[in-house]
């Protein structure tokens, strides 16, 4: 990198110092920072926890779903799935890469494409909890159909329209979803994956301001080839801020049938093969100015705000699939006998059954706790929704992998092949192919770690921002230092000596020991974050493995809290203590993972691997690849 590529001055509005970054990195960081929600007044359970304040009052008691609310969900779920279970064959969808149009039409009649559209605009107006109950059920049956519905409803036009649309836009577009219009969300491009700053699609305003002209390509747009409506992200002209150009990304509602839109290619994937997902091109597409969604330059913020609740569909879908896995291993583990015992009774099998059951319960707890918070509308759920996505997508992958392992060779065999030779057609092979995508879409695991680390560090970054940044005047640095010393003089000792030492957590009943652990460990985590910040200062963002471990600890603590609360609720609802036992099993496992993460924080392996990886990229270790048939080009 040359000096000219480095930007000499930082942006005073930025909490993060960008002055030493390359142009590409700085642009990425500025776009990411601008898309953040900024200071939010509403409480966040996990946000408080990262700052060393454990708030059981936010989690206990578990919010119940009222009977009336539940009935609203049941009234859709029961007839809809009675129909789907007899008319939708997920294996055929997978094989033919087609969800039958008759099924899509019938789903539209049920109102599936207007589930979250407010009732005053003709929609079903489902709460997030009921919507996620529906999505959980979809995912337990057919991954492709779940993704079709989710891409439309969770991230496609309905959600951002509800959050950011004008009255005129709502009146115009919402009723179309009740009639069955399917929508899509178009952000990704060939060069824009996790880094939207590199966006190449442009929307240039016409001279008279009546419309924008849209040009560019969008990749992997789920539902794109069949969408009647799309939310398209595009660059609008940059804004000058203190003599520097600031990238502006805006969001537009685009009609799929407009002139200039071309479906270039339908992509084919390892799983969810029934989805229509493609590379699409926009050539001089005329978008009326009134189709701008939200304000110009706020597109990415809109996308992230959409994802805060949209992302909750993934935990719901993962929970549905995990429940299906549990059902399969329960039946198979008890009947398949080898070496004189059912495979679920050998110790190796038992461990799998315990992990799958307890983890599935935890996934359900997190999904419905955060969904309920989303419905309340007065909680900041950015962190918890991302944690739910991270936790459920990672564990669902382990759940399906362990299910496949317990099924042995039959786990690897297609359901159609099993059926053809007269065996129970458990679709574990398809489920595994379908589950893998959850660790990639709507924020990869690595990006979730970065996003969560940024949020976890926010209170510290805000306080230390002026001290850490280069180019800040000395007077401001001194003022910041004074503020910092005063804050940490009280905060830091409180992370060692605090109420966690004597709080009994009677709200958790028999699970109080685990909640006490969460309370204590929240402070330990806050200290670890603080120590990491002191040690690495402005280079902390480069320590992705360390940050990832701290985030994983926070996520497990959140999962434990949600699970203990849910167990209390379920034990009472069912009049049975089994949920307490399930939560106990989960918490013991989670505590093991947490302690393991803490113990790895100070290891040297990461630094060594970093140096080693550089040599892999340089081609130094190419000799290890010897003896294979080359695929593709080598530069
Ligand atoms: C089936 C499917 C459906 C999709 N549906 C949609 C859709 O409807 N709409 C849409 O807009 N997009 C969609 N996508 C795109 C999806 O959101 C992207 O694949 C995802 O954002 C990741 O981008 P990428 O694949 O280009 O990976 P890249 O960004 O190229 O990343 C490659 C790897 O590097 C890691 N990485 C990247 N940056 C960093 C970093 N700073 N630090 C550490 N690691 C990093 C990533 O985590 C990943 O592991 C879909 C993709 C698929 C496969």
XYZ file of C-alpha atoms and ligand atoms in Angstrom:
688
model
C 0.000 0.000 0.000
C 1.381 3.437 -0.931
C 1.106 6.501 1.271
C -1.282 8.089 -1.171
C -3.677 5.229 -0.606
C -3.737 6.004 3.080
C -6.042 8.737 4.124
C -4.295 11.348 6.218
C -7.182 12.533 8.325
C -9.934 10.824 10.222
C -13.621 11.642 10.104
C -14.486 13.339 13.407
C -17.998 11.858 13.324
C -16.580 8.353 13.307
C -16.070 6.538 16.583
C -13.582 4.243 14.855
C -10.258 5.689 13.702
C -10.013 5.303 9.930
C -6.960 7.482 9.416
C -4.464 4.650 8.972
C -6.650 2.592 6.671
C -6.409 2.037 2.919
C -9.062 3.772 0.813
C -10.956 0.506 0.306
C -10.936 -0.368 3.998
C -11.861 3.155 5.062
C -14.777 3.234 2.612
C -15.990 -0.138 3.907
C -15.707 1.038 7.493
C -17.452 4.344 6.830
C -20.333 2.641 5.068
C -20.648 0.090 7.884
C -20.540 2.806 10.544
C -23.079 4.982 8.730
C -25.427 2.007 8.536
C -25.308 1.392 12.292
C -28.263 2.480 14.302
C -26.212 4.949 16.363
C -27.042 5.510 20.021
C -30.228 3.673 20.918
C -32.102 4.530 24.086
C -33.985 1.241 24.396
C -32.433 -1.449 26.607
C -30.535 -4.348 25.103
C -30.027 -7.377 27.321
C -26.804 -8.444 25.622
C -25.549 -4.875 25.181
C -25.810 -4.369 28.940
C -24.178 -7.724 29.564
C -21.111 -6.864 27.467
C -20.799 -3.723 29.572
C -20.834 -5.762 32.779
C -24.472 -5.342 33.763
C -26.465 -8.554 33.903
C -30.192 -7.749 33.728
C -32.252 -10.858 34.580
C -35.338 -8.636 34.770
C -35.199 -8.360 30.954
C -35.323 -12.144 30.501
C -37.355 -13.443 33.476
C -40.183 -14.317 33.398
C -40.318 -15.651 29.847
C -42.909 -13.662 27.879
C -45.936 -15.911 27.312
C -47.962 -16.029 24.117
C -51.561 -15.366 25.064
C -54.209 -17.931 24.096
C -55.809 -15.440 21.696
C -52.485 -14.718 20.032
C -51.670 -18.410 19.756
C -55.054 -19.058 18.163
C -54.353 -16.467 15.468
C -51.210 -18.416 14.555
C -52.936 -21.802 14.785
C -55.757 -20.634 12.518
C -53.222 -20.224 9.723
C -50.785 -23.016 10.564
C -53.284 -25.867 10.861
C -55.134 -25.573 7.534
C -52.046 -24.347 5.646
C -49.923 -27.319 6.649
C -52.777 -29.755 6.260
C -52.751 -28.633 2.641
C -48.940 -28.489 2.223
C -48.302 -31.866 3.832
C -50.428 -33.497 1.150
C -49.604 -31.299 -1.868
C -45.949 -30.349 -1.449
C -43.313 -33.026 -1.934
C -39.974 -31.562 -0.748
C -37.987 -34.341 -2.407
C -39.617 -33.601 -5.739
C -38.971 -29.881 -5.239
C -35.311 -30.699 -4.642
C -35.099 -33.056 -7.603
C -36.965 -30.903 -10.146
C -35.806 -27.525 -8.791
C -39.451 -26.450 -8.883
C -42.004 -25.484 -6.286
C -45.295 -26.260 -8.084
C -47.137 -23.124 -9.178
C -50.404 -24.607 -7.865
C -48.840 -24.780 -4.388
C -47.594 -21.187 -4.634
C -51.085 -20.089 -5.742
C -52.701 -21.890 -2.827
C -50.211 -20.384 -0.380
C -51.157 -16.972 -1.773
C -54.841 -17.748 -1.111
C -53.955 -18.534 2.497
C -52.263 -15.121 2.693
C -48.742 -16.498 3.099
C -47.254 -13.613 1.103
C -49.022 -11.064 3.312
C -48.351 -12.661 6.692
C -46.649 -9.610 8.147
C -48.508 -7.015 6.103
C -50.578 -4.944 8.560
C -54.285 -5.829 8.633
C -55.311 -2.266 7.692
C -53.648 -2.839 4.291
C -55.337 -6.183 3.757
C -52.616 -8.388 5.234
C -52.750 -11.034 7.961
C -50.865 -8.739 10.353
C -49.139 -11.607 12.152
C -46.883 -10.857 15.080
C -43.215 -11.816 14.783
C -43.855 -14.714 17.173
C -46.663 -16.155 15.052
C -44.789 -15.477 11.829
C -41.785 -17.364 13.184
C -44.013 -20.248 14.282
C -45.128 -20.495 10.655
C -41.540 -20.285 9.389
C -40.392 -22.939 11.855
C -43.036 -25.253 10.450
C -42.118 -24.425 6.837
C -38.449 -25.223 7.486
C -39.314 -28.543 9.128
C -41.029 -29.556 5.879
C -39.223 -28.000 2.914
C -36.164 -25.741 2.966
C -36.778 -24.347 -0.520
C -40.327 -23.250 0.277
C -39.182 -21.764 3.590
C -36.553 -19.691 1.770
C -39.028 -18.583 -0.921
C -41.372 -17.260 1.766
C -38.625 -15.829 3.959
C -36.762 -13.999 1.177
C -40.075 -12.378 0.248
C -41.449 -11.664 3.693
C -38.421 -11.201 5.959
C -36.101 -9.193 3.698
C -38.103 -8.566 0.495
C -40.413 -5.576 0.040
C -42.985 -6.090 2.884
C -40.607 -5.618 5.834
C -38.746 -2.435 4.715
C -42.008 -1.058 3.331
C -43.615 -1.522 6.730
C -40.683 0.136 8.481
C -39.753 2.922 6.067
C -42.465 3.265 3.417
C -44.565 6.383 2.918
C -48.322 6.097 3.271
C -48.660 6.309 -0.518
C -46.157 3.487 -1.033
C -47.922 1.316 1.549
C -51.331 1.895 -0.033
C -49.942 1.106 -3.453
C -47.915 -1.994 -2.722
C -49.186 -3.768 0.412
C -52.484 -4.984 -1.122
C -50.559 -6.686 -3.926
C -48.965 -9.091 -1.462
C -52.388 -10.281 -0.312
C -53.054 -11.074 -3.958
C -49.889 -13.178 -4.072
C -47.150 -10.835 -5.301
C -43.725 -12.261 -4.455
C -40.793 -9.962 -3.762
C -37.012 -10.075 -3.491
C -34.120 -8.245 -1.864
C -31.237 -7.280 -4.160
C -28.072 -6.179 -2.383
C -25.344 -8.649 -3.374
C -23.315 -8.122 -6.558
C -20.426 -10.056 -8.092
C -17.974 -7.773 -6.228
C -20.240 -6.989 -3.297
C -20.608 -9.772 -0.792
C -19.948 -8.776 2.781
C -18.632 -5.344 1.782
C -21.393 -3.102 0.377
C -19.026 -0.133 -0.025
C -17.865 -1.694 -3.300
C -21.357 -1.519 -4.783
C -21.311 -0.853 -8.530
C -25.050 -0.601 -9.265
C -25.957 3.049 -9.703
C -29.187 5.025 -9.552
C -28.620 8.401 -11.196
C -31.312 11.033 -10.635
C -32.785 12.609 -13.783
C -32.289 16.333 -14.249
C -35.939 17.128 -13.538
C -35.862 14.900 -10.413
C -38.793 12.814 -11.645
C -36.936 9.513 -11.742
C -33.671 7.640 -11.287
C -31.872 5.611 -13.950
C -30.774 2.245 -12.593
C -27.798 0.342 -14.030
C -25.882 -2.644 -12.711
C -25.960 -6.341 -11.831
C -27.299 -8.141 -8.788
C -26.180 -11.652 -7.905
C -27.888 -14.449 -5.951
C -31.113 -12.524 -5.648
C -33.523 -15.066 -4.119
C -36.933 -14.917 -5.864
C -35.349 -12.455 -8.346
C -36.433 -14.386 -11.465
C -40.080 -14.569 -10.310
C -40.379 -11.391 -8.270
C -43.178 -8.981 -9.057
C -41.454 -6.426 -6.801
C -37.888 -5.974 -5.574
C -36.005 -3.818 -3.092
C -32.859 -2.825 -4.971
C -29.845 -1.191 -3.329
C -27.893 1.173 -5.538
C -25.355 3.957 -5.273
C -26.809 7.436 -5.623
C -24.489 10.438 -6.145
C -21.980 10.862 -3.309
C -22.421 13.567 -0.698
C -19.563 15.944 0.064
C -18.726 15.983 3.782
C -15.855 18.243 4.868
C -14.404 18.205 1.362
C -14.591 14.439 1.030
C -16.969 12.321 -0.994
C -19.189 10.050 1.095
C -20.660 6.972 -0.527
C -24.453 7.045 -0.635
C -26.414 3.830 -0.925
C -30.160 4.124 -1.441
C -33.022 1.632 -1.610
C -35.714 1.514 -4.295
C -38.894 -0.413 -4.899
C -38.543 -1.801 -8.409
C -41.203 -3.641 -10.400
C -39.910 -6.885 -11.876
C -41.617 -6.302 -15.229
C -40.117 -2.893 -15.954
C -38.157 -2.405 -19.172
C -34.435 -2.951 -18.905
C -34.499 -5.801 -16.362
C -32.921 -8.987 -17.594
C -32.614 -12.351 -15.854
C -29.158 -13.411 -16.965
C -28.817 -16.756 -15.208
C -30.683 -18.926 -12.728
C -28.179 -20.170 -10.128
C -28.098 -23.770 -8.958
C -27.009 -24.637 -5.412
C -26.107 -27.639 -3.260
C -29.370 -27.252 -1.314
C -32.642 -25.295 -1.331
C -32.652 -26.243 -5.004
C -36.261 -25.234 -5.563
C -35.598 -21.545 -5.046
C -35.501 -19.191 -7.995
C -32.284 -17.315 -7.499
C -30.330 -15.539 -10.144
C -27.971 -13.056 -11.624
C -30.010 -10.122 -12.890
C -29.045 -7.093 -14.922
C -30.513 -3.587 -14.863
C -29.963 -1.521 -18.010
C -31.252 2.060 -17.938
C -34.237 1.069 -15.826
C -36.414 4.093 -15.128
C -37.391 4.163 -11.447
C -39.906 6.884 -10.478
C -38.591 9.166 -7.714
C -41.545 8.195 -5.522
C -40.162 4.641 -5.425
C -37.209 5.708 -3.304
C -37.632 3.821 -0.029
C -36.670 5.930 2.983
C -34.225 8.767 2.366
C -31.479 8.994 -0.234
C -28.245 7.642 1.254
C -30.048 5.638 3.930
C -30.361 2.413 1.937
C -27.878 0.408 3.904
C -29.262 1.576 7.205
C -32.657 0.456 5.913
C -31.206 -2.906 4.885
C -29.640 -3.435 8.302
C -32.773 -2.336 10.149
C -34.763 -4.740 7.957
C -32.330 -7.518 8.793
C -32.623 -6.910 12.547
C -36.036 -8.515 12.524
C -35.726 -10.238 9.127
C -32.757 -12.181 10.432
C -34.984 -13.803 13.071
C -36.451 -16.082 10.433
C -33.180 -17.985 10.253
C -33.235 -19.009 13.941
C -36.884 -20.019 13.499
C -36.047 -22.071 10.411
C -33.038 -23.656 12.133
C -35.223 -24.554 15.112
C -37.797 -26.191 12.834
C -35.135 -28.271 11.126
C -33.487 -29.177 14.454
C -36.851 -30.381 15.801
C -37.170 -32.564 12.721
C -33.681 -33.978 13.394
C -34.637 -34.674 17.004
C -37.706 -36.546 15.877
C -35.603 -38.626 13.455
C -32.856 -39.530 15.955
C -35.417 -40.401 18.621
C -37.103 -42.932 16.339
C -33.963 -44.246 14.662
C -31.815 -44.231 17.806
C -34.315 -46.439 19.606
C -34.908 -48.990 16.845
C -31.690 -49.507 14.903
C -29.834 -52.212 16.781
C -26.127 -52.914 16.248
C -23.703 -54.735 18.533
C -26.594 -55.860 20.719
C -28.044 -52.467 21.508
C -30.043 -49.679 19.800
C -27.559 -47.142 18.394
C -29.128 -44.424 20.559
C -28.214 -46.425 23.655
C -24.498 -46.767 22.914
C -22.741 -43.999 24.805
C -21.650 -42.243 21.608
C -25.281 -42.233 20.461
C -26.574 -41.044 23.815
C -24.299 -38.005 23.717
C -25.701 -37.078 20.327
C -29.311 -37.462 21.481
C -28.663 -35.330 24.573
C -26.910 -32.612 22.560
C -29.598 -32.511 19.871
C -32.520 -32.392 22.336
C -31.009 -29.805 24.680
C -29.684 -27.585 21.892
C -32.981 -27.651 20.019
C -34.732 -26.493 23.177
C -32.199 -23.654 23.570
C -32.660 -22.632 19.929
C -36.408 -22.427 20.440
C -35.932 -20.370 23.617
C -33.734 -17.790 21.892
C -35.903 -17.603 18.776
C -39.114 -16.899 20.625
C -37.605 -14.635 23.270
C -36.146 -12.297 20.633
C -39.269 -12.590 18.462
C -41.318 -11.477 21.432
C -38.969 -8.542 22.005
C -39.359 -7.611 18.334
C -43.145 -7.540 18.852
C -42.814 -5.359 21.951
C -41.054 -2.743 19.879
C -39.422 -1.062 22.876
C -36.246 -3.143 23.053
C -33.070 -2.755 21.044
C -32.760 -6.241 19.532
C -29.899 -5.643 17.079
C -27.425 -7.630 19.174
C -29.773 -10.407 20.259
C -31.161 -10.963 16.740
C -27.617 -11.315 15.402
C -26.743 -13.637 18.303
C -29.846 -15.706 17.592
C -28.806 -15.992 13.938
C -25.224 -16.883 14.876
C -26.114 -19.392 17.597
C -28.909 -21.157 15.743
C -27.213 -21.396 12.351
C -23.986 -22.757 13.863
C -25.682 -25.249 16.183
C -28.233 -26.340 13.595
C -25.341 -27.395 11.397
C -23.918 -29.530 14.228
C -27.374 -30.926 14.953
C -27.920 -32.065 11.370
C -24.354 -33.411 11.160
C -24.823 -35.486 14.321
C -28.201 -36.669 13.029
C -26.592 -37.810 9.787
C -23.849 -39.582 11.746
C -26.359 -41.463 13.903
C -28.212 -42.515 10.767
C -24.915 -43.898 9.388
C -25.042 -44.792 5.660
C -28.763 -44.046 5.567
C -28.002 -40.456 6.560
C -26.029 -40.098 3.339
C -28.703 -41.738 1.188
C -31.414 -39.716 -0.517
C -34.925 -40.041 0.902
C -36.221 -41.109 -2.537
C -33.684 -43.943 -2.617
C -34.597 -45.020 0.924
C -38.286 -45.005 -0.017
C -37.615 -46.980 -3.206
C -36.180 -49.846 -1.194
C -38.931 -49.722 1.384
C -37.250 -47.821 4.214
C -38.442 -44.815 6.169
C -37.579 -41.850 3.913
C -35.937 -39.592 6.493
C -34.589 -36.656 4.438
C -31.356 -36.075 6.392
C -29.237 -35.885 3.228
C -31.418 -33.079 1.828
C -31.670 -31.343 5.193
C -27.915 -31.216 5.485
C -27.611 -29.617 2.045
C -30.349 -27.172 2.973
C -29.000 -26.210 6.395
C -25.538 -25.206 5.264
C -26.658 -21.934 3.712
C -27.796 -20.523 7.048
C -24.192 -19.870 8.064
C -23.756 -17.691 4.964
C -26.909 -15.734 4.144
C -28.118 -12.627 5.951
C -24.643 -12.063 7.378
C -21.995 -14.798 7.424
C -20.817 -16.136 10.762
C -17.618 -14.081 10.407
C -19.558 -10.896 9.663
C -21.905 -11.593 12.592
C -18.812 -11.801 14.811
C -17.561 -8.437 13.510
C -20.982 -6.824 13.801
C -21.436 -8.100 17.343
C -17.907 -7.130 18.363
C -18.538 -3.592 17.147
C -21.748 -3.419 19.205
C -20.155 -5.033 22.269
C -17.334 -2.507 22.249
C -19.535 0.476 21.532
C -19.689 1.897 25.081
C -15.884 1.685 25.359
C -15.254 3.031 21.868
C -17.474 6.005 22.528
C -15.544 6.877 25.674
C -12.100 6.175 24.273
C -12.716 7.348 20.728
C -10.896 10.681 20.959
C -7.956 9.124 22.764
C -7.450 6.309 20.298
C -7.815 8.356 17.129
C -4.928 10.059 15.463
C -5.111 13.765 14.649
C -7.432 14.746 17.509
C -6.329 18.047 19.176
C -4.527 17.681 22.514
C -7.206 19.631 24.399
C -9.858 17.135 23.276
C -7.611 14.213 24.114
C -7.076 15.585 27.636
C -10.791 16.115 28.164
C -11.453 12.592 26.923
C -8.757 11.201 29.207
C -10.330 12.902 32.231
C -13.741 11.495 31.396
C -12.247 8.098 30.802
C -10.373 7.989 34.117
C -13.482 9.031 36.047
C -15.610 6.392 34.312
C -13.208 3.488 34.601
C -12.241 4.335 38.210
C -15.778 3.308 39.128
C -16.526 0.814 36.358
C -13.439 -1.401 36.527
C -13.486 -2.252 40.275
C -17.218 -2.940 39.895
C -16.381 -5.693 37.426
C -14.531 -7.479 40.240
C -16.692 -6.693 43.252
C -20.369 -6.501 42.459
C -23.831 -7.851 43.198
C -23.124 -11.111 41.361
C -21.303 -12.206 44.521
C -24.460 -12.225 46.634
C -27.464 -12.213 44.259
C -29.362 -15.496 44.667
C -31.358 -15.393 41.431
C -34.428 -16.959 42.925
C -36.265 -15.989 39.714
C -34.539 -18.992 38.102
C -35.656 -21.526 40.740
C -33.744 -24.793 40.387
C -31.651 -23.224 37.626
C -30.376 -20.407 39.887
C -26.851 -21.852 39.897
C -26.614 -21.421 36.132
C -27.998 -17.907 36.241
C -25.505 -17.035 38.974
C -22.802 -18.309 36.622
C -24.138 -16.065 33.837
C -24.166 -13.087 36.225
C -20.564 -13.713 37.361
C -19.321 -14.482 33.883
C -20.891 -11.332 32.402
C -18.456 -9.356 34.559
C -15.588 -11.619 33.589
C -16.500 -11.077 29.942
C -16.697 -7.305 30.407
C -13.238 -7.388 31.990
C -11.864 -9.536 29.180
C -13.241 -7.114 26.574
C -11.718 -4.197 28.457
C -8.344 -5.919 28.785
C -8.377 -6.762 25.077
C -9.081 -3.145 24.255
C -6.284 -1.896 26.492
C -3.838 -4.385 25.055
C -4.606 -4.025 21.356
C -6.093 -0.499 21.289
C -6.956 0.642 17.753
C -5.638 -2.654 16.347
C -8.239 -4.648 18.272
C -10.500 -4.833 15.215
C -7.760 -6.896 13.520
C -7.869 -9.508 16.295
C -10.860 -11.284 14.793
C -10.259 -14.603 16.513
C -10.027 -13.043 19.965
C -13.118 -10.931 19.319
C -14.932 -13.955 17.912
C -14.209 -15.906 21.091
C -15.498 -13.080 23.278
C -18.618 -12.806 21.140
C -19.191 -16.552 21.299
C -18.952 -16.357 25.108
C -21.534 -13.550 25.162
C -23.775 -15.504 22.816
C -23.626 -18.625 24.990
C -24.411 -16.521 28.084
C -27.420 -15.091 26.309
C -28.477 -18.583 25.228
C -28.182 -19.845 28.814
C -30.296 -16.959 30.138
C -33.008 -17.440 27.514
C -33.024 -21.211 28.029
C -33.323 -21.030 31.829
C -36.179 -18.561 31.540
C -37.951 -20.630 28.872
C -37.514 -23.792 30.937
C -39.209 -22.184 33.945
C -42.048 -21.054 31.708
C -42.467 -24.411 29.999
C -42.235 -26.358 33.269
C -45.093 -24.312 34.644
C -47.148 -24.496 31.446
C -46.746 -28.261 31.178
C -46.890 -28.983 34.918
C -43.734 -31.046 34.507
C -40.103 -30.473 35.549
C -38.533 -32.017 32.431
C -37.825 -28.629 30.773
C -35.702 -27.746 33.837
C -33.663 -30.880 33.304
C -33.266 -30.100 29.585
C -32.075 -26.566 30.400
C -29.651 -27.961 32.961
C -28.136 -30.286 30.350
C -27.829 -27.392 27.904
C -26.272 -25.042 30.480
C -23.647 -27.567 31.568
C -22.593 -27.977 27.913
C -22.665 -24.218 27.300
C -20.510 -23.595 30.381
C -17.963 -26.070 29.032
C -17.846 -24.186 25.716
C -17.536 -20.839 27.513
C -14.633 -21.993 29.697
C -12.968 -23.441 26.630
C -13.257 -20.083 24.836
C -11.804 -18.230 27.832
C -8.881 -20.625 27.987
C -8.115 -20.068 24.294
C -8.028 -16.280 24.559
C -4.423 -16.172 25.715
C -3.035 -18.891 23.449
C -0.322 -18.242 20.832
C -1.819 -20.467 18.149
C -3.649 -17.621 16.414
C -0.533 -15.507 15.803
C 1.350 -18.502 14.501
C -1.506 -19.458 12.203
C -1.661 -15.862 10.942
C 1.968 -16.032 9.847
C 1.459 -19.488 8.404
C -1.615 -18.423 6.375
C 0.436 -15.669 4.727
C 2.804 -18.324 3.443
C -0.117 -20.391 2.116
C -1.360 -17.376 0.134
C 2.123 -16.615 -1.198
C 2.333 -20.114 -2.680
C 5.183 -21.104 -0.347
C 3.414 -24.300 0.651
C 2.104 -25.248 -2.765
C 4.092 -28.482 -2.525
C 1.473 -29.819 -0.090
C -0.987 -29.820 -2.996
C 1.169 -32.179 -5.077
C -0.436 -35.396 -6.346
C -3.882 -34.098 -7.304
C -5.679 -33.369 -10.555
C -5.780 -29.595 -10.934
C -9.187 -27.968 -11.216
C -9.500 -24.468 -12.706
C -6.766 -21.972 -13.469
C -3.704 -21.333 -11.375
C -2.119 -17.904 -11.777
C -28.523 -19.370 -1.793
C -28.185 -17.935 -1.608
C -29.196 -16.998 -1.459
C -28.896 -15.639 -1.337
N -29.919 -14.724 -1.307
C -29.605 -13.400 -1.372
C -30.644 -12.423 -1.554
O -31.829 -12.739 -1.614
N -30.282 -11.122 -1.668
C -28.973 -10.723 -1.599
O -28.715 -9.527 -1.705
N -27.965 -11.623 -1.409
C -28.251 -12.941 -1.321
N -27.253 -13.867 -1.176
C -25.884 -13.424 -0.993
C -25.386 -13.640 0.424
O -25.984 -12.720 1.281
C -23.846 -13.545 0.366
O -23.390 -14.783 -0.137
C -23.232 -13.213 1.681
O -23.518 -11.897 2.029
C -21.717 -13.376 1.659
O -21.150 -12.734 0.567
P -20.164 -13.544 -0.391
O -20.746 -14.860 -0.657
O -19.828 -12.692 -1.556
O -18.868 -13.779 0.499
P -17.613 -12.820 0.651
O -18.028 -11.503 1.192
O -16.804 -12.855 -0.571
O -16.842 -13.579 1.812
C -16.151 -14.806 1.607
C -15.705 -15.318 2.980
O -14.883 -14.334 3.612
C -15.438 -13.944 4.857
N -15.227 -12.521 5.045
C -15.630 -11.495 4.259
N -15.283 -10.323 4.792
C -14.636 -10.597 5.941
C -14.016 -9.804 6.955
N -14.012 -8.478 6.904
N -13.461 -10.436 8.001
C -13.467 -11.783 8.096
N -14.033 -12.578 7.174
C -14.602 -11.999 6.116
C -16.909 -14.292 4.777
O -17.478 -14.508 6.055
C -16.876 -15.562 3.942
O -16.581 -16.638 4.775
C -27.537 -15.224 -1.297
C -26.517 -16.178 -1.416
C -26.816 -17.500 -1.585
C -25.694 -18.483 -1.767
